[in-house]
XYZ file of C-alpha atoms in Angstrom:
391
model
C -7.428 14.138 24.029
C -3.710 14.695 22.367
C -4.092 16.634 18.885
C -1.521 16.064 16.756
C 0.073 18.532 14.404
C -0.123 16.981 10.979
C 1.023 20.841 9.282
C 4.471 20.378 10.831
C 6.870 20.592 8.681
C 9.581 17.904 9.543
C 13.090 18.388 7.514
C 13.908 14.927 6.160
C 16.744 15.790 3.745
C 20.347 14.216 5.506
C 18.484 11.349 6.921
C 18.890 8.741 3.973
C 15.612 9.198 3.471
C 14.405 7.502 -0.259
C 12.090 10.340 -0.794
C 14.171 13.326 -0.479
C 17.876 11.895 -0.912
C 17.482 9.474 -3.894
C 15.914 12.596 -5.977
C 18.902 12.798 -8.065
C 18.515 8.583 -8.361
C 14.918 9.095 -9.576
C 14.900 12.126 -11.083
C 17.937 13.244 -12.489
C 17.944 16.181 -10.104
C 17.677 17.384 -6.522
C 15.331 20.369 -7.846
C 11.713 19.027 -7.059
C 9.307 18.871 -4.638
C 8.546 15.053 -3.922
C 5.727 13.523 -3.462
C 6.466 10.408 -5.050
C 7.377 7.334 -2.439
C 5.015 5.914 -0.595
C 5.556 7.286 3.003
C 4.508 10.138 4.943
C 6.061 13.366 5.519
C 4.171 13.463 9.141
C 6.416 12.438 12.599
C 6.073 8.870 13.325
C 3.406 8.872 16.521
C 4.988 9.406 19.743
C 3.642 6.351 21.386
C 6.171 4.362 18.469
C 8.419 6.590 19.162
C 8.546 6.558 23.210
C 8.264 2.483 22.893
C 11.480 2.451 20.780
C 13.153 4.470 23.456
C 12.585 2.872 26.123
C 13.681 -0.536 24.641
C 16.835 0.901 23.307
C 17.882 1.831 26.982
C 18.184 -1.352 27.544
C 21.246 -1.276 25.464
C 21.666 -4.836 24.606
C 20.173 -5.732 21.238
C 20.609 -9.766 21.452
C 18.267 -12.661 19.801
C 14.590 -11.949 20.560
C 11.492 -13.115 20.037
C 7.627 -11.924 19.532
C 5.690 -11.925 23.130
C 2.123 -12.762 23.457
C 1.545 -9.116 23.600
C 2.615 -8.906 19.998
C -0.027 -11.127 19.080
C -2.609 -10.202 21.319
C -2.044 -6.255 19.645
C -2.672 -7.714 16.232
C -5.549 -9.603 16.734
C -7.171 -6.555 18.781
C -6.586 -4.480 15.865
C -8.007 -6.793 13.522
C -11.188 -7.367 15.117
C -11.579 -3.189 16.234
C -10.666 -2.007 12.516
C -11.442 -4.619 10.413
C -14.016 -7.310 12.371
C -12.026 -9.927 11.419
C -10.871 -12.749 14.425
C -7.708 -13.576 13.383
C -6.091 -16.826 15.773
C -2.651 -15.855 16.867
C -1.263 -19.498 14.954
C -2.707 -17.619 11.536
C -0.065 -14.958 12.169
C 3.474 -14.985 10.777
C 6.281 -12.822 9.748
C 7.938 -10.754 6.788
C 10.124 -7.884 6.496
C 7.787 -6.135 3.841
C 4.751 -6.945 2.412
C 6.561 -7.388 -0.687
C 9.315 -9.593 1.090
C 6.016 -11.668 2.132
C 4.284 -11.527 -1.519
C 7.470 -13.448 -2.966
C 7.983 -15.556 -0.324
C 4.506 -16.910 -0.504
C 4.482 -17.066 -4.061
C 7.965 -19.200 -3.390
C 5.962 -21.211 -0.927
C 2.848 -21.836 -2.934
C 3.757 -22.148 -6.534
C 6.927 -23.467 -8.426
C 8.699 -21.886 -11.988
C 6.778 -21.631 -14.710
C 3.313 -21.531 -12.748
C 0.762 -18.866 -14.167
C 0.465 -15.774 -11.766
C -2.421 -13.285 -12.380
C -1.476 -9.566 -11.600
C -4.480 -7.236 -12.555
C -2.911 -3.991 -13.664
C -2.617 -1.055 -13.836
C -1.016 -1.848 -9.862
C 1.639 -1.066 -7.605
C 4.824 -2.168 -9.845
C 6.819 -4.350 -7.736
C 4.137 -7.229 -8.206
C 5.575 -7.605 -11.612
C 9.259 -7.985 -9.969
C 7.638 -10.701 -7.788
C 5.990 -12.764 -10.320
C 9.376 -12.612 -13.050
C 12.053 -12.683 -10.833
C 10.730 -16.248 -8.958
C 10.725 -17.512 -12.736
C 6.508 -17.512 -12.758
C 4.776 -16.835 -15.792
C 3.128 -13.327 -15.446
C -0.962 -13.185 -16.692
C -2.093 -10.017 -17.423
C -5.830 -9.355 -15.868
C -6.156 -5.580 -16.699
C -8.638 -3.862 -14.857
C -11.654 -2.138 -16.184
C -12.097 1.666 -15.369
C -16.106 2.369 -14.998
C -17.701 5.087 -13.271
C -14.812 6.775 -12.290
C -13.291 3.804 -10.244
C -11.868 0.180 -11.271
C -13.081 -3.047 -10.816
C -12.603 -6.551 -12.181
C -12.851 -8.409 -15.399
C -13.544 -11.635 -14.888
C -14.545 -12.245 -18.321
C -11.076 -11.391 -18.938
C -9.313 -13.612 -16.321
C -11.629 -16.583 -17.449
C -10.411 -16.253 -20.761
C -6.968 -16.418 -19.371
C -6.056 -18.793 -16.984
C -5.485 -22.200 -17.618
C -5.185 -25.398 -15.496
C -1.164 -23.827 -14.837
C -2.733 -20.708 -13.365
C -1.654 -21.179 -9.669
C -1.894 -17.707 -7.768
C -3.708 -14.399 -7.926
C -2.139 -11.218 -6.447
C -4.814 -9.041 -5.499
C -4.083 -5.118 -4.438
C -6.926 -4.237 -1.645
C -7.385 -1.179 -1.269
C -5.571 -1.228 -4.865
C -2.978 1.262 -5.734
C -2.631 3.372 -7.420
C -6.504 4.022 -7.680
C -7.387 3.963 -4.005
C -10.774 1.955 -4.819
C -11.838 -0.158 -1.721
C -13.343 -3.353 -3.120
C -16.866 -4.249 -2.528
C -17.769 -7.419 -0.936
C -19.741 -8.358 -4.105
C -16.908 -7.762 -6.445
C -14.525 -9.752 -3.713
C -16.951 -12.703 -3.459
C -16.994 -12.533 -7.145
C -13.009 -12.883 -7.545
C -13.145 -15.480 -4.403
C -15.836 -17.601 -6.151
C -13.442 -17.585 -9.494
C -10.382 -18.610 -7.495
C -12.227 -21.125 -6.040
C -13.728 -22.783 -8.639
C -10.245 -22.790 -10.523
C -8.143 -23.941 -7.536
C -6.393 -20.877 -7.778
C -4.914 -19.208 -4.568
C -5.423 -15.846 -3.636
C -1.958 -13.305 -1.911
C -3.904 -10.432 -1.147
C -1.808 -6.819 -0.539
C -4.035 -5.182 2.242
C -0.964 -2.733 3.087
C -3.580 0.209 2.723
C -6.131 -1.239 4.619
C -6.462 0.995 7.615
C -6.253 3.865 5.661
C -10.020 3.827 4.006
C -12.021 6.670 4.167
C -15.459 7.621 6.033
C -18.020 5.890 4.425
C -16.048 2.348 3.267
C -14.958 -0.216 4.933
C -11.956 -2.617 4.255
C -13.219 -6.628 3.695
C -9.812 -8.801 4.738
C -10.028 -11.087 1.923
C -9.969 -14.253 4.110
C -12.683 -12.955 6.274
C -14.846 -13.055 3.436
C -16.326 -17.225 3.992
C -14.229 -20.043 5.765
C -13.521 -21.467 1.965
C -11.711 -18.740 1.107
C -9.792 -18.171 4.380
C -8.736 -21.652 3.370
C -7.547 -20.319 -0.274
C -5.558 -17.397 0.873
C -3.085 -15.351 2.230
C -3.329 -11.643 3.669
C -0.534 -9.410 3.773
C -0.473 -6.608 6.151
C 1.267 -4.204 8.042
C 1.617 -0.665 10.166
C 4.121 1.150 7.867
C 1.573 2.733 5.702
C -0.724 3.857 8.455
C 2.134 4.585 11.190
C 4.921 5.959 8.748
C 7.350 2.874 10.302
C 8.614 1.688 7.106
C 11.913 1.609 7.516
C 11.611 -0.169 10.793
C 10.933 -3.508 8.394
C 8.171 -5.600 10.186
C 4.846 -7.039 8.322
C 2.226 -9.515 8.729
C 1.628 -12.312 6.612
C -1.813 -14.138 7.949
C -2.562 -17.667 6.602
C -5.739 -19.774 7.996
C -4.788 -22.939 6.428
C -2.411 -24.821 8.054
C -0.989 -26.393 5.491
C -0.211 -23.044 3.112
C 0.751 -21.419 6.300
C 3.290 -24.563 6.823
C 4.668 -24.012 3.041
C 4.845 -20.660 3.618
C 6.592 -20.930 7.047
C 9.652 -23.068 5.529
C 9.880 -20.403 2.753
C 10.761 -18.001 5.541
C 12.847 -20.101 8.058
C 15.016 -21.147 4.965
C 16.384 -17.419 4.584
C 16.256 -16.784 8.584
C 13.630 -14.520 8.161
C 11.053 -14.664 11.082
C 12.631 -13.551 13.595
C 12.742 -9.727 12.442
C 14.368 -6.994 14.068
C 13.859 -5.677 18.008
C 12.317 -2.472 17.392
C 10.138 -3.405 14.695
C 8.230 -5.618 16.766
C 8.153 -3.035 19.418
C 6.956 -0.292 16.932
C 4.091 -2.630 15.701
C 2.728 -3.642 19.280
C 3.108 -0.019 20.351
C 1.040 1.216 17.041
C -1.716 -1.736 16.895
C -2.133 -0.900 21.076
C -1.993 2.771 20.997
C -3.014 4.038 17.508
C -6.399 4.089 17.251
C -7.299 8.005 17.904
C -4.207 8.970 15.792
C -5.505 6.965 12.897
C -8.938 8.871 13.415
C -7.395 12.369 13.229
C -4.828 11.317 9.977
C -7.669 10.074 8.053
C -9.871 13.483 8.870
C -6.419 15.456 8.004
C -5.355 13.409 4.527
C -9.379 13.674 3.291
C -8.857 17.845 3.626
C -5.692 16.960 1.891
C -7.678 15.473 -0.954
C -10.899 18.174 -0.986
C -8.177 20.752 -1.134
C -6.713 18.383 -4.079
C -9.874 18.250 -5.894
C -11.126 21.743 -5.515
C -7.502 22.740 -6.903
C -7.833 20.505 -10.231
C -11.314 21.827 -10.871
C -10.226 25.362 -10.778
C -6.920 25.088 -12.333
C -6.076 22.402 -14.033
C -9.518 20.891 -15.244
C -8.217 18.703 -17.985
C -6.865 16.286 -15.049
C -9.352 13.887 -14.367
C -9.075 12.697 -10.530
C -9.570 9.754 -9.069
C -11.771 10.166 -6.036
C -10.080 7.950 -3.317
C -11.616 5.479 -1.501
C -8.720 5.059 0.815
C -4.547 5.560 0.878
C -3.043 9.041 0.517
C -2.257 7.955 -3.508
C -3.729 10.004 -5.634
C -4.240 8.746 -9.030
C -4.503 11.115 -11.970
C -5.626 11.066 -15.421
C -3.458 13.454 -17.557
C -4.322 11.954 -21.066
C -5.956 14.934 -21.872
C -2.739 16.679 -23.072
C -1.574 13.910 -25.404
C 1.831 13.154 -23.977
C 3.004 9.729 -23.471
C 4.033 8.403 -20.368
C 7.862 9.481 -20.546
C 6.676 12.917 -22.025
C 4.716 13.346 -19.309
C 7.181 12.457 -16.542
C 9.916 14.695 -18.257
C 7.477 17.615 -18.173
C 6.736 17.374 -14.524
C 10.054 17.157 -13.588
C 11.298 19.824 -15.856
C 9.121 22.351 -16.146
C 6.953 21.807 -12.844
C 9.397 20.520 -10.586
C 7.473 18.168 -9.173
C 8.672 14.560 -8.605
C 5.815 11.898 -8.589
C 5.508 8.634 -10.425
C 4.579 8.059 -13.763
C 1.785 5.838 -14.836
C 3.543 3.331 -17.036
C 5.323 1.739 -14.572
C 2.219 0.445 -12.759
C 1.302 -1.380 -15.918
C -1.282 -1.442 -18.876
C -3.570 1.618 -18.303
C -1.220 3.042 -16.864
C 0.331 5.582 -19.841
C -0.780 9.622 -19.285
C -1.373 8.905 -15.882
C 0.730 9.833 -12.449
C 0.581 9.131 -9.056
C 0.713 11.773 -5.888
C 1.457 11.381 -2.340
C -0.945 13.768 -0.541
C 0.676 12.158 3.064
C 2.342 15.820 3.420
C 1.708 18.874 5.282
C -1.434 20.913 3.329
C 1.766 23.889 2.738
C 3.686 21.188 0.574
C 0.511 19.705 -0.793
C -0.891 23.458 -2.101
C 2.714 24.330 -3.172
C 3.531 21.699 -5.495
C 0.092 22.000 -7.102
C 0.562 25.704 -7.806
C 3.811 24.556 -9.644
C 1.255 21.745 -11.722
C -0.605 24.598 -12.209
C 2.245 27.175 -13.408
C 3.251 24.621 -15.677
C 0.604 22.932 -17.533
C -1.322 26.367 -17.588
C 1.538 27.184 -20.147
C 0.014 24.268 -22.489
């Protein structure tokens, strides 16, 4: 069995790479460490890699289109990782999972429709819901025991017969919680009742940790297959982000039908060449990889852990239930959320992401990547460490 080297450290500066190029874009300066973006810092598997090569000898990059094989790798995946049988009809295109969140809330709703977003939650779901013209709902979600889950007193009190869509973040980021199948069946239930359709972000949902297990939301009862769409994809798990190729899976024929003209309208479907050979070569091959980067990121987050407790014990840490985002609860030192940021940046010279942007709850909080070699991880935490142990 292949063991792969997840300490390597892979130079990524010169390579128009978001995280390390855009610093002075994000941060006003090249001088930090960043562990901000949501990528990984580890080499993109060699089985993706060795598939990509051997396409691009062919050397003629002309129209395409997705083989059986494609499909047949998806729905192999689905039912090995997740037990869900997904028919190859259910399965359609986007770019991004964002790209697929809009477009289905294109497809499914029209301008001035209510759209529930249940903050605090990865920030670009707010982009989606304004910049379609929907009316954004606020469903904040409540923080007990240590994790989040959902209010539905909250959304009941909330949503009105206008209330078309909920966007639902499973495993949710930035808090890594892996929803329960009672709290799921709860939210499904609600939707249900209140003809209200569910877009469900499962981006994260091979990364979840020993002892969960990710629920697709439309695997949860045939109803609510019928009242939902699942977005997915490999770039989280495979670090092939920039290769562009999602999943969007819709059971119901006819929301898969809306949300099929929302995509042929832009000329969307047909993706790019060696996306599609990146994703069939990662859903085929990428099983005992995925074993061996969820054993390395959970050292990444005992190391994390034991590091906070020892040095920096006012942070309060989320414990993960899956991703490599790390949420963590710095409200102890009574900054707000731009102090914060400044002070990281400034002083610690660490780049992450501040907590405000992911919405109400948000404020004193920041987000770290841990997808990075344990030598990055420990040395940006000793500069946390140097810095707020000045405080």
């Amino acid at each position: 069995m292949k063991r792969y080297d997840f300490d390597e450290i892979i130079p990524r500066e010169g390579t128009h790479c978001l995280k390390y190029d855009a610093r002075e874009w994000m941060f006003h300066t090249n001088d930090v460490l960043p562990l901000w973006v949501a990528d990984t810092d580890f080499r993109t598997p060699d089985f993706i890699a060795e598939a990509i090569k051997n396409r691009a000898e062919h050397e003629i990059f002309g129209y395409t289109f997705k083989p059986d094989s494609y499909y047949e790798a998806v729905i192999g995946w689905m039912k090995r990782h997740h037990n869900w049988d997904v028919k190859k009809e259910w399965i359609l295109f986007s770019p991004g999972v964002v790209s697929g969140l809009t477009l289905a809330i294109e497809a499914l709703s029209k301008p001035g429709d209510g759209v529930v977003v249940q903050p605090p939650v990865y920030f670009p779901f707010f982009d989606c819901v304004k910049g379609t013209k929907r009316k954004l709902v606020e469903n904040p979600l409540v923080l007990e025991n240590g994790r989040y889950t959902f209010d539905l007193d909250d959304l009941k009190a909330k949503v009105d017969k206008n209330t078309k869509l909920l966007l639902l973040c499973n495993p949710q980021n930035p808090g890594g919680m892996v929803f329960t199948r009672e709290e799921l069946e709860g939210l499904a239930n609600f939707c249900l009742e209140n003809d209200i359709v569910i877009i469900s972000d499962e981006i994260h949902s091979d990364l979840v940790f020993s002892g969960q297990r990710h629920i697709p939301f439309a695997s949860i009862s045939e109803e609510t297959a019928k009242n939902s769409v699942v977005c997915m994809a490999p770039s989280k798990t495979f670090n092939v982000a920039g290769l562009s190729s999602s999943l969007v899976i819709i059971p119901d024929k006819t929301k898969r039908g809306r949300y099929e003209r929302a995509l042929n309208i832009g000329h969307l479907g047909m993706g790019n060449i060696f996306g599609t050979v990146a994703l069939e070569a990662a859903y085929t091959h990428g099983d005992e990889w995925l074993k061996q980067l969820l054993d390395y990121l959970w050292g990444n987050y005992l190391f994390l852990e034991d590091f906070f407790k020892e040095h920096l014990p006012k942070v309060k840490v989320m414990k993960p239930e899956a991703t490599y985002l790390i949420w963590l609860d710095f409200r102890e030192y009574g900054m707000n959320d731009n102090e914060l940021f400044k002070f990281t940046v400034d002083k610690a010279k660490v780049g992450l992401n501040n907590g405000g942007k992911f919405g109400s709850g948000g404020d004193g909080w920041l987000r770290l990547n841990i997808g990075c070699p344990r030598s990055v991880l420990e040395e940006a935490l000793k500069r946390l460490a140097g810095a707020f142990g000045t405080l």
